[in-house]
JSON list of C-alpha atoms in Angstrom, two decimals:
[
{"chain": "A", "resi": 1, "resn": "MET", "atom": "CA", "xyz": [-63.48, -6.62, -14.31]},
{"chain": "A", "resi": 2, "resn": "ARG", "atom": "CA", "xyz": [-60.85, -9.34, -14.84]},
{"chain": "A", "resi": 3, "resn": "LEU", "atom": "CA", "xyz": [-59.70, -9.22, -11.22]},
{"chain": "A", "resi": 4, "resn": "ALA", "atom": "CA", "xyz": [-63.26, -9.05, -9.98]},
{"chain": "A", "resi": 5, "resn": "LEU", "atom": "CA", "xyz": [-64.13, -12.13, -12.01]},
{"chain": "A", "resi": 6, "resn": "LEU", "atom": "CA", "xyz": [-61.07, -13.88, -10.63]},
{"chain": "A", "resi": 7, "resn": "PHE", "atom": "CA", "xyz": [-62.30, -13.09, -7.13]},
{"chain": "A", "resi": 8, "resn": "VAL", "atom": "CA", "xyz": [-65.74, -14.46, -8.04]},
{"chain": "A", "resi": 9, "resn": "THR", "atom": "CA", "xyz": [-64.13, -17.68, -9.21]},
{"chain": "A", "resi": 10, "resn": "THR", "atom": "CA", "xyz": [-62.00, -17.93, -6.08]},
{"chain": "A", "resi": 11, "resn": "LEU", "atom": "CA", "xyz": [-64.94, -17.50, -3.74]},
{"chain": "A", "resi": 12, "resn": "VAL", "atom": "CA", "xyz": [-67.22, -19.79, -5.73]},
{"chain": "A", "resi": 13, "resn": "LEU", "atom": "CA", "xyz": [-64.63, -22.55, -5.57]},
{"chain": "A", "resi": 14, "resn": "SER", "atom": "CA", "xyz": [-64.04, -21.88, -1.88]},
{"chain": "A", "resi": 15, "resn": "GLY", "atom": "CA", "xyz": [-67.77, -21.60, -1.31]},
{"chain": "A", "resi": 16, "resn": "CYS", "atom": "CA", "xyz": [-68.29, -25.18, -2.39]},
{"chain": "A", "resi": 17, "resn": "PHE", "atom": "CA", "xyz": [-66.89, -26.46, 0.86]},
{"chain": "A", "resi": 18, "resn": "GLN", "atom": "CA", "xyz": [-66.02, -25.90, 4.47]},
{"chain": "A", "resi": 19, "resn": "VAL", "atom": "CA", "xyz": [-62.39, -26.38, 5.43]},
{"chain": "A", "resi": 20, "resn": "THR", "atom": "CA", "xyz": [-61.52, -27.19, 9.04]},
{"chain": "A", "resi": 21, "resn": "SER", "atom": "CA", "xyz": [-57.85, -27.77, 9.86]},
{"chain": "A", "resi": 22, "resn": "LEU", "atom": "CA", "xyz": [-56.70, -28.66, 13.38]},
{"chain": "A", "resi": 23, "resn": "ILE", "atom": "CA", "xyz": [-52.99, -28.87, 14.22]},
{"chain": "A", "resi": 24, "resn": "THR", "atom": "CA", "xyz": [-52.37, -30.69, 17.52]},
{"chain": "A", "resi": 25, "resn": "VAL", "atom": "CA", "xyz": [-48.91, -30.14, 19.01]},
{"chain": "A", "resi": 26, "resn": "HIS", "atom": "CA", "xyz": [-47.44, -32.55, 21.58]},
{"chain": "A", "resi": 27, "resn": "ALA", "atom": "CA", "xyz": [-44.97, -31.80, 24.36]},
{"chain": "A", "resi": 28, "resn": "ASP", "atom": "CA", "xyz": [-42.10, -33.44, 22.44]},
{"chain": "A", "resi": 29, "resn": "GLY", "atom": "CA", "xyz": [-42.59, -31.23, 19.37]},
{"chain": "A", "resi": 30, "resn": "SER", "atom": "CA", "xyz": [-44.33, -33.81, 17.23]},
{"chain": "A", "resi": 31, "resn": "ALA", "atom": "CA", "xyz": [-47.82, -33.03, 15.95]},
{"chain": "A", "resi": 32, "resn": "THR", "atom": "CA", "xyz": [-50.78, -34.14, 13.88]},
{"chain": "A", "resi": 33, "resn": "LEU", "atom": "CA", "xyz": [-52.83, -32.29, 11.28]},
{"chain": "A", "resi": 34, "resn": "ARG", "atom": "CA", "xyz": [-56.50, -33.12, 10.79]},
{"chain": "A", "resi": 35, "resn": "ASP", "atom": "CA", "xyz": [-58.11, -31.73, 7.63]},
{"chain": "A", "resi": 36, "resn": "GLN", "atom": "CA", "xyz": [-61.86, -32.04, 7.31]},
{"chain": "A", "resi": 37, "resn": "ILE", "atom": "CA", "xyz": [-63.47, -30.93, 4.05]},
{"chain": "A", "resi": 38, "resn": "THR", "atom": "CA", "xyz": [-67.25, -30.76, 3.81]},
{"chain": "A", "resi": 39, "resn": "LEU", "atom": "CA", "xyz": [-68.77, -29.99, 0.43]},
{"chain": "A", "resi": 40, "resn": "SER", "atom": "CA", "xyz": [-72.07, -28.35, -0.39]},
{"chain": "A", "resi": 41, "resn": "GLY", "atom": "CA", "xyz": [-73.78, -26.87, -3.41]},
{"chain": "A", "resi": 42, "resn": "PHE", "atom": "CA", "xyz": [-71.79, -27.21, -6.62]},
{"chain": "A", "resi": 43, "resn": "GLY", "atom": "CA", "xyz": [-68.97, -28.96, -4.80]},
{"chain": "A", "resi": 44, "resn": "LEU", "atom": "CA", "xyz": [-71.33, -31.73, -3.73]},
{"chain": "A", "resi": 45, "resn": "MET", "atom": "CA", "xyz": [-72.65, -31.98, -7.29]},
{"chain": "A", "resi": 46, "resn": "ALA", "atom": "CA", "xyz": [-69.08, -32.31, -8.60]},
{"chain": "A", "resi": 47, "resn": "LEU", "atom": "CA", "xyz": [-68.38, -35.04, -6.05]},
{"chain": "A", "resi": 48, "resn": "ALA", "atom": "CA", "xyz": [-71.47, -37.00, -7.14]},
{"chain": "A", "resi": 49, "resn": "GLU", "atom": "CA", "xyz": [-70.60, -36.64, -10.83]},
{"chain": "A", "resi": 50, "resn": "ALA", "atom": "CA", "xyz": [-67.04, -37.80, -10.20]},
{"chain": "A", "resi": 51, "resn": "ALA", "atom": "CA", "xyz": [-68.32, -40.86, -8.33]},
{"chain": "A", "resi": 52, "resn": "GLU", "atom": "CA", "xyz": [-70.68, -41.72, -11.18]},
{"chain": "A", "resi": 53, "resn": "GLY", "atom": "CA", "xyz": [-67.81, -41.44, -13.64]},
{"chain": "A", "resi": 54, "resn": "GLY", "atom": "CA", "xyz": [-65.63, -43.78, -11.61]},
{"chain": "A", "resi": 55, "resn": "GLU", "atom": "CA", "xyz": [-63.05, -41.07, -10.88]},
{"chain": "A", "resi": 56, "resn": "PRO", "atom": "CA", "xyz": [-63.28, -39.92, -7.26]},
{"chain": "A", "resi": 57, "resn": "LEU", "atom": "CA", "xyz": [-62.81, -36.23, -6.60]},
{"chain": "A", "resi": 58, "resn": "PHE", "atom": "CA", "xyz": [-60.67, -37.11, -3.56]},
{"chain": "A", "resi": 59, "resn": "ASP", "atom": "CA", "xyz": [-58.57, -40.21, -3.06]},
{"chain": "A", "resi": 60, "resn": "GLU", "atom": "CA", "xyz": [-55.97, -41.51, -0.64]},
{"chain": "A", "resi": 61, "resn": "ALA", "atom": "CA", "xyz": [-53.11, -41.21, -3.12]},
{"chain": "A", "resi": 62, "resn": "THR", "atom": "CA", "xyz": [-53.81, -37.51, -3.64]},
{"chain": "A", "resi": 63, "resn": "MET", "atom": "CA", "xyz": [-53.95, -36.89, 0.09]},
{"chain": "A", "resi": 64, "resn": "ALA", "atom": "CA", "xyz": [-50.69, -38.81, 0.59]},
{"chain": "A", "resi": 65, "resn": "ALA", "atom": "CA", "xyz": [-49.08, -36.61, -2.06]},
{"chain": "A", "resi": 66, "resn": "ARG", "atom": "CA", "xyz": [-50.24, -33.53, -0.17]},
{"chain": "A", "resi": 67, "resn": "ALA", "atom": "CA", "xyz": [-47.93, -34.59, 2.67]},
{"chain": "A", "resi": 68, "resn": "ASP", "atom": "CA", "xyz": [-44.93, -33.79, 0.46]},
{"chain": "A", "resi": 69, "resn": "SER", "atom": "CA", "xyz": [-46.04, -30.16, 0.23]},
{"chain": "A", "resi": 70, "resn": "LEU", "atom": "CA", "xyz": [-46.32, -29.82, 4.02]},
{"chain": "A", "resi": 71, "resn": "GLY", "atom": "CA", "xyz": [-42.65, -30.21, 4.86]},
{"chain": "A", "resi": 72, "resn": "GLU", "atom": "CA", "xyz": [-40.14, -32.85, 5.85]},
{"chain": "A", "resi": 73, "resn": "GLY", "atom": "CA", "xyz": [-41.31, -35.67, 8.11]},
{"chain": "A", "resi": 74, "resn": "VAL", "atom": "CA", "xyz": [-45.01, -35.38, 7.26]},
{"chain": "A", "resi": 75, "resn": "ARG", "atom": "CA", "xyz": [-46.98, -38.48, 6.22]},
{"chain": "A", "resi": 76, "resn": "LEU", "atom": "CA", "xyz": [-50.61, -39.48, 5.80]},
{"chain": "A", "resi": 77, "resn": "LEU", "atom": "CA", "xyz": [-51.93, -41.46, 8.77]},
{"chain": "A", "resi": 78, "resn": "ALA", "atom": "CA", "xyz": [-55.57, -41.92, 7.82]},
{"chain": "A", "resi": 79, "resn": "PHE", "atom": "CA", "xyz": [-57.99, -41.01, 5.06]},
{"chain": "A", "resi": 80, "resn": "GLU", "atom": "CA", "xyz": [-61.76, -41.33, 5.23]},
{"chain": "A", "resi": 81, "resn": "GLU", "atom": "CA", "xyz": [-63.95, -40.42, 2.28]},
{"chain": "A", "resi": 82, "resn": "ARG", "atom": "CA", "xyz": [-67.50, -39.40, 3.10]},
{"chain": "A", "resi": 83, "resn": "GLU", "atom": "CA", "xyz": [-70.57, -38.71, 0.99]},
{"chain": "A", "resi": 84, "resn": "ASP", "atom": "CA", "xyz": [-70.05, -35.00, 1.52]},
{"chain": "A", "resi": 85, "resn": "GLY", "atom": "CA", "xyz": [-66.25, -34.77, 1.57]},
{"chain": "A", "resi": 86, "resn": "TYR", "atom": "CA", "xyz": [-63.33, -36.33, 3.38]},
{"chain": "A", "resi": 87, "resn": "THR", "atom": "CA", "xyz": [-61.19, -36.34, 6.51]},
{"chain": "A", "resi": 88, "resn": "ALA", "atom": "CA", "xyz": [-57.40, -36.73, 6.32]},
{"chain": "A", "resi": 89, "resn": "VAL", "atom": "CA", "xyz": [-55.02, -37.04, 9.26]},
{"chain": "A", "resi": 90, "resn": "TYR", "atom": "CA", "xyz": [-51.27, -36.43, 8.91]},
{"chain": "A", "resi": 91, "resn": "ALA", "atom": "CA", "xyz": [-48.43, -37.28, 11.30]},
{"chain": "A", "resi": 92, "resn": "ILE", "atom": "CA", "xyz": [-45.79, -34.58, 11.77]},
{"chain": "A", "resi": 93, "resn": "ASP", "atom": "CA", "xyz": [-42.45, -35.74, 13.18]},
{"chain": "A", "resi": 94, "resn": "ASP", "atom": "CA", "xyz": [-41.24, -32.24, 14.03]},
{"chain": "A", "resi": 95, "resn": "ILE", "atom": "CA", "xyz": [-43.50, -29.19, 14.05]},
{"chain": "A", "resi": 96, "resn": "ARG", "atom": "CA", "xyz": [-40.47, -27.02, 13.18]},
{"chain": "A", "resi": 97, "resn": "THR", "atom": "CA", "xyz": [-40.22, -28.55, 9.70]},
{"chain": "A", "resi": 98, "resn": "PHE", "atom": "CA", "xyz": [-43.98, -28.38, 9.07]},
{"chain": "A", "resi": 99, "resn": "ARG", "atom": "CA", "xyz": [-45.32, -25.78, 6.64]},
{"chain": "A", "resi": 100, "resn": "TYR", "atom": "CA", "xyz": [-49.07, -25.48, 6.69]},
{"chain": "A", "resi": 101, "resn": "GLY", "atom": "CA", "xyz": [-50.90, -24.80, 3.44]},
{"chain": "A", "resi": 102, "resn": "SER", "atom": "CA", "xyz": [-54.68, -24.80, 3.20]},
{"chain": "A", "resi": 103, "resn": "PRO", "atom": "CA", "xyz": [-56.23, -27.75, 1.30]},
{"chain": "A", "resi": 104, "resn": "GLY", "atom": "CA", "xyz": [-57.27, -26.86, -2.23]},
{"chain": "A", "resi": 105, "resn": "ALA", "atom": "CA", "xyz": [-55.11, -23.75, -2.54]},
{"chain": "A", "resi": 106, "resn": "GLY", "atom": "CA", "xyz": [-52.46, -23.62, -5.21]},
{"chain": "A", "resi": 107, "resn": "ASP", "atom": "CA", "xyz": [-51.87, -23.40, -8.92]},
{"chain": "A", "resi": 108, "resn": "SER", "atom": "CA", "xyz": [-52.78, -26.99, -9.65]},
{"chain": "A", "resi": 109, "resn": "ASP", "atom": "CA", "xyz": [-56.26, -28.50, -9.70]},
{"chain": "A", "resi": 110, "resn": "SER", "atom": "CA", "xyz": [-55.18, -30.97, -7.04]},
{"chain": "A", "resi": 111, "resn": "PRO", "atom": "CA", "xyz": [-56.29, -30.56, -3.43]},
{"chain": "A", "resi": 112, "resn": "SER", "atom": "CA", "xyz": [-52.66, -31.22, -2.50]},
{"chain": "A", "resi": 113, "resn": "GLY", "atom": "CA", "xyz": [-51.45, -27.83, -3.70]},
{"chain": "A", "resi": 114, "resn": "ASN", "atom": "CA", "xyz": [-50.77, -25.09, -1.18]},
{"chain": "A", "resi": 115, "resn": "ALA", "atom": "CA", "xyz": [-49.15, -22.24, -3.10]},
{"chain": "A", "resi": 116, "resn": "ASN", "atom": "CA", "xyz": [-50.87, -18.92, -2.47]},
{"chain": "A", "resi": 117, "resn": "GLY", "atom": "CA", "xyz": [-52.96, -20.48, 0.29]},
{"chain": "A", "resi": 118, "resn": "ILE", "atom": "CA", "xyz": [-52.76, -19.82, 4.03]},
{"chain": "A", "resi": 119, "resn": "PRO", "atom": "CA", "xyz": [-48.99, -20.01, 4.72]},
{"chain": "A", "resi": 120, "resn": "LEU", "atom": "CA", "xyz": [-47.85, -20.80, 8.26]},
{"chain": "A", "resi": 121, "resn": "ALA", "atom": "CA", "xyz": [-44.51, -21.90, 9.71]},
{"chain": "A", "resi": 122, "resn": "PHE", "atom": "CA", "xyz": [-43.73, -23.04, 13.25]},
{"chain": "A", "resi": 123, "resn": "ASP", "atom": "CA", "xyz": [-40.99, -23.00, 15.87]},
{"chain": "A", "resi": 124, "resn": "PHE", "atom": "CA", "xyz": [-40.84, -25.02, 19.08]},
{"chain": "A", "resi": 125, "resn": "GLU", "atom": "CA", "xyz": [-38.85, -25.22, 22.29]},
{"chain": "A", "resi": 126, "resn": "ALA", "atom": "CA", "xyz": [-39.24, -28.26, 24.53]},
{"chain": "A", "resi": 127, "resn": "GLY", "atom": "CA", "xyz": [-39.29, -27.67, 28.27]},
{"chain": "A", "resi": 128, "resn": "ASP", "atom": "CA", "xyz": [-41.55, -26.96, 31.21]},
{"chain": "A", "resi": 129, "resn": "PRO", "atom": "CA", "xyz": [-43.34, -25.08, 29.92]},
{"chain": "A", "resi": 130, "resn": "ALA", "atom": "CA", "xyz": [-42.89, -25.89, 26.24]},
{"chain": "A", "resi": 131, "resn": "VAL", "atom": "CA", "xyz": [-43.08, -22.96, 23.83]},
{"chain": "A", "resi": 132, "resn": "LEU", "atom": "CA", "xyz": [-44.83, -23.11, 20.48]},
{"chain": "A", "resi": 133, "resn": "ARG", "atom": "CA", "xyz": [-44.49, -20.24, 18.04]},
{"chain": "A", "resi": 134, "resn": "VAL", "atom": "CA", "xyz": [-46.69, -19.81, 15.00]},
{"chain": "A", "resi": 135, "resn": "LEU", "atom": "CA", "xyz": [-44.99, -17.65, 12.38]},
{"chain": "A", "resi": 136, "resn": "VAL", "atom": "CA", "xyz": [-47.45, -15.64, 10.30]},
{"chain": "A", "resi": 137, "resn": "PRO", "atom": "CA", "xyz": [-45.62, -14.12, 7.32]},
{"chain": "A", "resi": 138, "resn": "LYS", "atom": "CA", "xyz": [-46.21, -10.64, 5.99]},
{"chain": "A", "resi": 139, "resn": "PRO", "atom": "CA", "xyz": [-48.08, -10.96, 2.67]},
{"chain": "A", "resi": 140, "resn": "PRO", "atom": "CA", "xyz": [-46.48, -9.70, -0.53]},
{"chain": "A", "resi": 141, "resn": "PRO", "atom": "CA", "xyz": [-47.58, -6.17, -1.41]},
{"chain": "A", "resi": 142, "resn": "ALA", "atom": "CA", "xyz": [-50.89, -5.86, -3.21]},
{"chain": "A", "resi": 143, "resn": "LYS", "atom": "CA", "xyz": [-51.05, -4.12, -6.55]},
{"chain": "A", "resi": 144, "resn": "SER", "atom": "CA", "xyz": [-51.22, -0.36, -6.31]},
{"chain": "A", "resi": 145, "resn": "GLU", "atom": "CA", "xyz": [-54.39, 1.47, -7.25]},
{"chain": "A", "resi": 146, "resn": "GLY", "atom": "CA", "xyz": [-52.69, 2.51, -10.46]},
{"chain": "A", "resi": 147, "resn": "GLU", "atom": "CA", "xyz": [-52.13, -1.11, -11.43]},
{"chain": "A", "resi": 148, "resn": "ALA", "atom": "CA", "xyz": [-55.63, -2.23, -10.45]},
{"chain": "A", "resi": 149, "resn": "GLU", "atom": "CA", "xyz": [-58.16, -2.39, -13.25]},
{"chain": "A", "resi": 150, "resn": "GLU", "atom": "CA", "xyz": [-61.16, -0.11, -13.27]},
{"chain": "A", "resi": 151, "resn": "THR", "atom": "CA", "xyz": [-64.39, -1.78, -12.26]},
{"chain": "A", "resi": 152, "resn": "ASP", "atom": "CA", "xyz": [-67.96, -1.16, -13.25]},
{"chain": "A", "resi": 153, "resn": "ALA", "atom": "CA", "xyz": [-70.13, -0.55, -10.17]},
{"chain": "A", "resi": 154, "resn": "GLU", "atom": "CA", "xyz": [-73.21, -2.23, -11.63]},
{"chain": "A", "resi": 155, "resn": "ALA", "atom": "CA", "xyz": [-71.29, -5.28, -12.82]},
{"chain": "A", "resi": 156, "resn": "GLU", "atom": "CA", "xyz": [-69.49, -5.49, -9.49]},
{"chain": "A", "resi": 157, "resn": "ALA", "atom": "CA", "xyz": [-72.78, -5.45, -7.58]},
{"chain": "A", "resi": 158, "resn": "MET", "atom": "CA", "xyz": [-74.05, -8.24, -9.83]},
{"chain": "A", "resi": 159, "resn": "ALA", "atom": "CA", "xyz": [-70.89, -10.26, -9.20]},
{"chain": "A", "resi": 160, "resn": "LEU", "atom": "CA", "xyz": [-71.30, -9.87, -5.44]},
{"chain": "A", "resi": 161, "resn": "GLY", "atom": "CA", "xyz": [-74.90, -11.03, -5.72]},
{"chain": "A", "resi": 162, "resn": "MET", "atom": "CA", "xyz": [-73.76, -14.11, -7.63]},
{"chain": "A", "resi": 163, "resn": "MET", "atom": "CA", "xyz": [-71.15, -14.87, -4.99]},
{"chain": "A", "resi": 164, "resn": "ARG", "atom": "CA", "xyz": [-73.68, -14.53, -2.20]},
{"chain": "A", "resi": 165, "resn": "SER", "atom": "CA", "xyz": [-75.97, -17.10, -3.82]},
{"chain": "A", "resi": 166, "resn": "PHE", "atom": "CA", "xyz": [-73.10, -19.56, -4.28]},
{"chain": "A", "resi": 167, "resn": "VAL", "atom": "CA", "xyz": [-71.21, -19.23, -1.01]},
{"chain": "A", "resi": 168, "resn": "GLY", "atom": "CA", "xyz": [-73.83, -20.33, 1.51]},
{"chain": "A", "resi": 169, "resn": "ASP", "atom": "CA", "xyz": [-72.20, -21.59, 4.71]},
{"chain": "A", "resi": 170, "resn": "ALA", "atom": "CA", "xyz": [-68.68, -21.79, 3.28]},
{"chain": "A", "resi": 171, "resn": "ARG", "atom": "CA", "xyz": [-66.04, -21.31, 5.96]},
{"chain": "A", "resi": 172, "resn": "VAL", "atom": "CA", "xyz": [-62.31, -21.79, 6.47]},
{"chain": "A", "resi": 173, "resn": "THR", "atom": "CA", "xyz": [-61.11, -22.47, 10.01]},
{"chain": "A", "resi": 174, "resn": "VAL", "atom": "CA", "xyz": [-57.51, -23.17, 11.05]},
{"chain": "A", "resi": 175, "resn": "SER", "atom": "CA", "xyz": [-56.71, -23.89, 14.71]},
{"chain": "A", "resi": 176, "resn": "VAL", "atom": "CA", "xyz": [-53.79, -25.05, 16.83]},
{"chain": "A", "resi": 177, "resn": "GLU", "atom": "CA", "xyz": [-54.30, -27.22, 19.90]},
{"chain": "A", "resi": 178, "resn": "VAL", "atom": "CA", "xyz": [-51.60, -28.09, 22.41]},
{"chain": "A", "resi": 179, "resn": "GLU", "atom": "CA", "xyz": [-51.35, -31.28, 24.44]},
{"chain": "A", "resi": 180, "resn": "GLY", "atom": "CA", "xyz": [-51.70, -29.96, 27.97]},
{"chain": "A", "resi": 181, "resn": "ASP", "atom": "CA", "xyz": [-52.70, -26.63, 29.46]},
{"chain": "A", "resi": 182, "resn": "ILE", "atom": "CA", "xyz": [-51.86, -23.22, 28.07]},
{"chain": "A", "resi": 183, "resn": "VAL", "atom": "CA", "xyz": [-49.79, -21.25, 30.59]},
{"chain": "A", "resi": 184, "resn": "ASP", "atom": "CA", "xyz": [-49.88, -18.01, 28.62]},
{"chain": "A", "resi": 185, "resn": "THR", "atom": "CA", "xyz": [-50.25, -16.82, 25.05]},
{"chain": "A", "resi": 186, "resn": "ASN", "atom": "CA", "xyz": [-50.51, -13.65, 23.02]},
{"chain": "A", "resi": 187, "resn": "ALA", "atom": "CA", "xyz": [-53.17, -15.21, 20.77]},
{"chain": "A", "resi": 188, "resn": "THR", "atom": "CA", "xyz": [-56.45, -13.33, 20.54]},
{"chain": "A", "resi": 189, "resn": "VAL", "atom": "CA", "xyz": [-58.90, -16.26, 20.27]},
{"chain": "A", "resi": 190, "resn": "VAL", "atom": "CA", "xyz": [-58.32, -18.99, 22.87]},
{"chain": "A", "resi": 191, "resn": "ASP", "atom": "CA", "xyz": [-60.66, -21.74, 24.07]},
{"chain": "A", "resi": 192, "resn": "GLY", "atom": "CA", "xyz": [-59.06, -24.09, 26.59]},
{"chain": "A", "resi": 193, "resn": "ALA", "atom": "CA", "xyz": [-56.02, -25.63, 24.90]},
{"chain": "A", "resi": 194, "resn": "ARG", "atom": "CA", "xyz": [-57.07, -24.45, 21.44]},
{"chain": "A", "resi": 195, "resn": "VAL", "atom": "CA", "xyz": [-56.05, -21.28, 19.60]},
{"chain": "A", "resi": 196, "resn": "THR", "atom": "CA", "xyz": [-58.05, -20.23, 16.56]},
{"chain": "A", "resi": 197, "resn": "LEU", "atom": "CA", "xyz": [-55.75, -18.72, 13.95]},
{"chain": "A", "resi": 198, "resn": "TYR", "atom": "CA", "xyz": [-58.16, -18.26, 11.04]},
{"chain": "A", "resi": 199, "resn": "ASP", "atom": "CA", "xyz": [-61.95, -18.26, 10.98]},
{"chain": "A", "resi": 200, "resn": "VAL", "atom": "CA", "xyz": [-63.32, -16.93, 7.70]},
{"chain": "A", "resi": 201, "resn": "PRO", "atom": "CA", "xyz": [-67.07, -17.20, 7.01]},
{"chain": "A", "resi": 202, "resn": "PHE", "atom": "CA", "xyz": [-67.26, -16.11, 3.38]},
{"chain": "A", "resi": 203, "resn": "LEU", "atom": "CA", "xyz": [-70.83, -14.85, 3.62]},
{"chain": "A", "resi": 204, "resn": "ALA", "atom": "CA", "xyz": [-69.77, -12.22, 6.16]},
{"chain": "A", "resi": 205, "resn": "VAL", "atom": "CA", "xyz": [-66.98, -11.15, 3.82]},
{"chain": "A", "resi": 206, "resn": "ILE", "atom": "CA", "xyz": [-69.33, -10.76, 0.85]},
{"chain": "A", "resi": 207, "resn": "ASP", "atom": "CA", "xyz": [-71.86, -8.81, 2.91]},
{"chain": "A", "resi": 208, "resn": "ALA", "atom": "CA", "xyz": [-69.08, -6.47, 4.08]},
{"chain": "A", "resi": 209, "resn": "MET", "atom": "CA", "xyz": [-67.89, -5.98, 0.50]},
{"chain": "A", "resi": 210, "resn": "ALA", "atom": "CA", "xyz": [-71.43, -5.21, -0.65]},
{"chain": "A", "resi": 211, "resn": "GLY", "atom": "CA", "xyz": [-71.70, -2.49, 1.99]},
{"chain": "A", "resi": 212, "resn": "SER", "atom": "CA", "xyz": [-68.27, -1.03, 1.31]},
{"chain": "A", "resi": 213, "resn": "GLU", "atom": "CA", "xyz": [-67.55, 1.86, -1.02]},
{"chain": "A", "resi": 214, "resn": "SER", "atom": "CA", "xyz": [-64.34, 0.15, -2.15]},
{"chain": "A", "resi": 215, "resn": "GLY", "atom": "CA", "xyz": [-66.19, -3.06, -3.09]},
{"chain": "A", "resi": 216, "resn": "MET", "atom": "CA", "xyz": [-63.89, -5.69, -4.57]},
{"chain": "A", "resi": 217, "resn": "PRO", "atom": "CA", "xyz": [-60.30, -6.01, -3.28]},
{"chain": "A", "resi": 218, "resn": "SER", "atom": "CA", "xyz": [-57.76, -4.40, -5.59]},
{"chain": "A", "resi": 219, "resn": "ASP", "atom": "CA", "xyz": [-55.68, -7.57, -5.93]},
{"chain": "A", "resi": 220, "resn": "PRO", "atom": "CA", "xyz": [-57.73, -10.73, -5.21]},
{"chain": "A", "resi": 221, "resn": "SER", "atom": "CA", "xyz": [-55.04, -12.93, -6.79]},
{"chain": "A", "resi": 222, "resn": "ASN", "atom": "CA", "xyz": [-52.80, -12.15, -3.79]},
{"chain": "A", "resi": 223, "resn": "PHE", "atom": "CA", "xyz": [-54.53, -14.51, -1.34]},
{"chain": "A", "resi": 224, "resn": "PRO", "atom": "CA", "xyz": [-52.41, -13.76, 1.76]},
{"chain": "A", "resi": 225, "resn": "ALA", "atom": "CA", "xyz": [-52.93, -10.01, 1.26]},
{"chain": "A", "resi": 226, "resn": "LEU", "atom": "CA", "xyz": [-56.61, -10.65, 0.65]},
{"chain": "A", "resi": 227, "resn": "LEU", "atom": "CA", "xyz": [-56.86, -12.50, 3.96]},
{"chain": "A", "resi": 228, "resn": "GLU", "atom": "CA", "xyz": [-55.22, -9.58, 5.76]},
{"chain": "A", "resi": 229, "resn": "GLN", "atom": "CA", "xyz": [-57.72, -7.20, 4.21]},
{"chain": "A", "resi": 230, "resn": "ILE", "atom": "CA", "xyz": [-60.82, -9.24, 5.07]},
{"chain": "A", "resi": 231, "resn": "GLY", "atom": "CA", "xyz": [-59.52, -9.71, 8.61]},
{"chain": "A", "resi": 232, "resn": "GLU", "atom": "CA", "xyz": [-60.99, -6.28, 9.32]},
{"chain": "A", "resi": 233, "resn": "VAL", "atom": "CA", "xyz": [-64.52, -7.62, 8.75]},
{"chain": "A", "resi": 234, "resn": "ASP", "atom": "CA", "xyz": [-66.65, -8.24, 11.84]},
{"chain": "A", "resi": 235, "resn": "GLY", "atom": "CA", "xyz": [-66.91, -11.97, 12.55]},
{"chain": "A", "resi": 236, "resn": "VAL", "atom": "CA", "xyz": [-63.70, -12.81, 10.66]},
{"chain": "A", "resi": 237, "resn": "GLN", "atom": "CA", "xyz": [-60.53, -13.89, 12.47]},
{"chain": "A", "resi": 238, "resn": "VAL", "atom": "CA", "xyz": [-57.23, -13.44, 10.64]},
{"chain": "A", "resi": 239, "resn": "PRO", "atom": "CA", "xyz": [-53.94, -13.12, 12.55]},
{"chain": "A", "resi": 240, "resn": "ALA", "atom": "CA", "xyz": [-51.71, -10.13, 11.99]},
{"chain": "A", "resi": 241, "resn": "PRO", "atom": "CA", "xyz": [-48.25, -10.85, 10.54]},
{"chain": "A", "resi": 242, "resn": "GLY", "atom": "CA", "xyz": [-45.81, -11.72, 13.28]},
{"chain": "A", "resi": 243, "resn": "THR", "atom": "CA", "xyz": [-45.36, -14.44, 15.91]},
{"chain": "A", "resi": 244, "resn": "ILE", "atom": "CA", "xyz": [-48.11, -16.05, 17.94]},
{"chain": "A", "resi": 245, "resn": "ARG", "atom": "CA", "xyz": [-46.60, -17.55, 21.10]},
{"chain": "A", "resi": 246, "resn": "VAL", "atom": "CA", "xyz": [-48.15, -20.35, 23.14]},
{"chain": "A", "resi": 247, "resn": "ARG", "atom": "CA", "xyz": [-46.50, -21.63, 26.33]},
{"chain": "A", "resi": 248, "resn": "PHE", "atom": "CA", "xyz": [-47.96, -24.87, 27.65]},
{"chain": "A", "resi": 249, "resn": "ARG", "atom": "CA", "xyz": [-47.31, -27.78, 29.99]}
]
């Protein structure tokens, strides 16, 4: 059950907030990143306790430090703390040197970490039309069934029930928007000038796991591989490894 418990912890922590990241790419190859984090449940309680203790859960210095993990030429433009979370906006000098990592992911307790999170790289060609490429890496291989620990069906069902009560409306959404009109793209979810790369409502994932014979993922510590696996769930958008191309003017 160790891996199952790890997955419980991961989803409980993720379930404390909604993450919405919007990357806006301009015709000259510069860009901005807007992260909006909205807390609920235990996350909101932790935020209130931190405020009472005089140590904010989120602060401008931490968000500025996150810029260093996003690649060369990235800097914090604005930070707004709210009662239920925060909004941070980053300037990106060159989208080609930008490496997206989801807020809160990583080995550290800091929201600036991005290891093991949603990893995305970008390429860009100026012109008429301009060409943006989103590079979705292939995740490292998950542990084989032989390496995965045996799970107890009853305990696993209980763990899924716990997750369902914690997760609520938790969601992770990552989108790219271009400045101008999209001429053509191979993206699957497009709305005007915006392409949705990831849209993961955790409640749908848990419900799918509860109805699946396989139950818990075999290697929940491998977050990119986990994302690929849950991308098969109805209502969840996860891009396949490869290149998403957007031509715009």
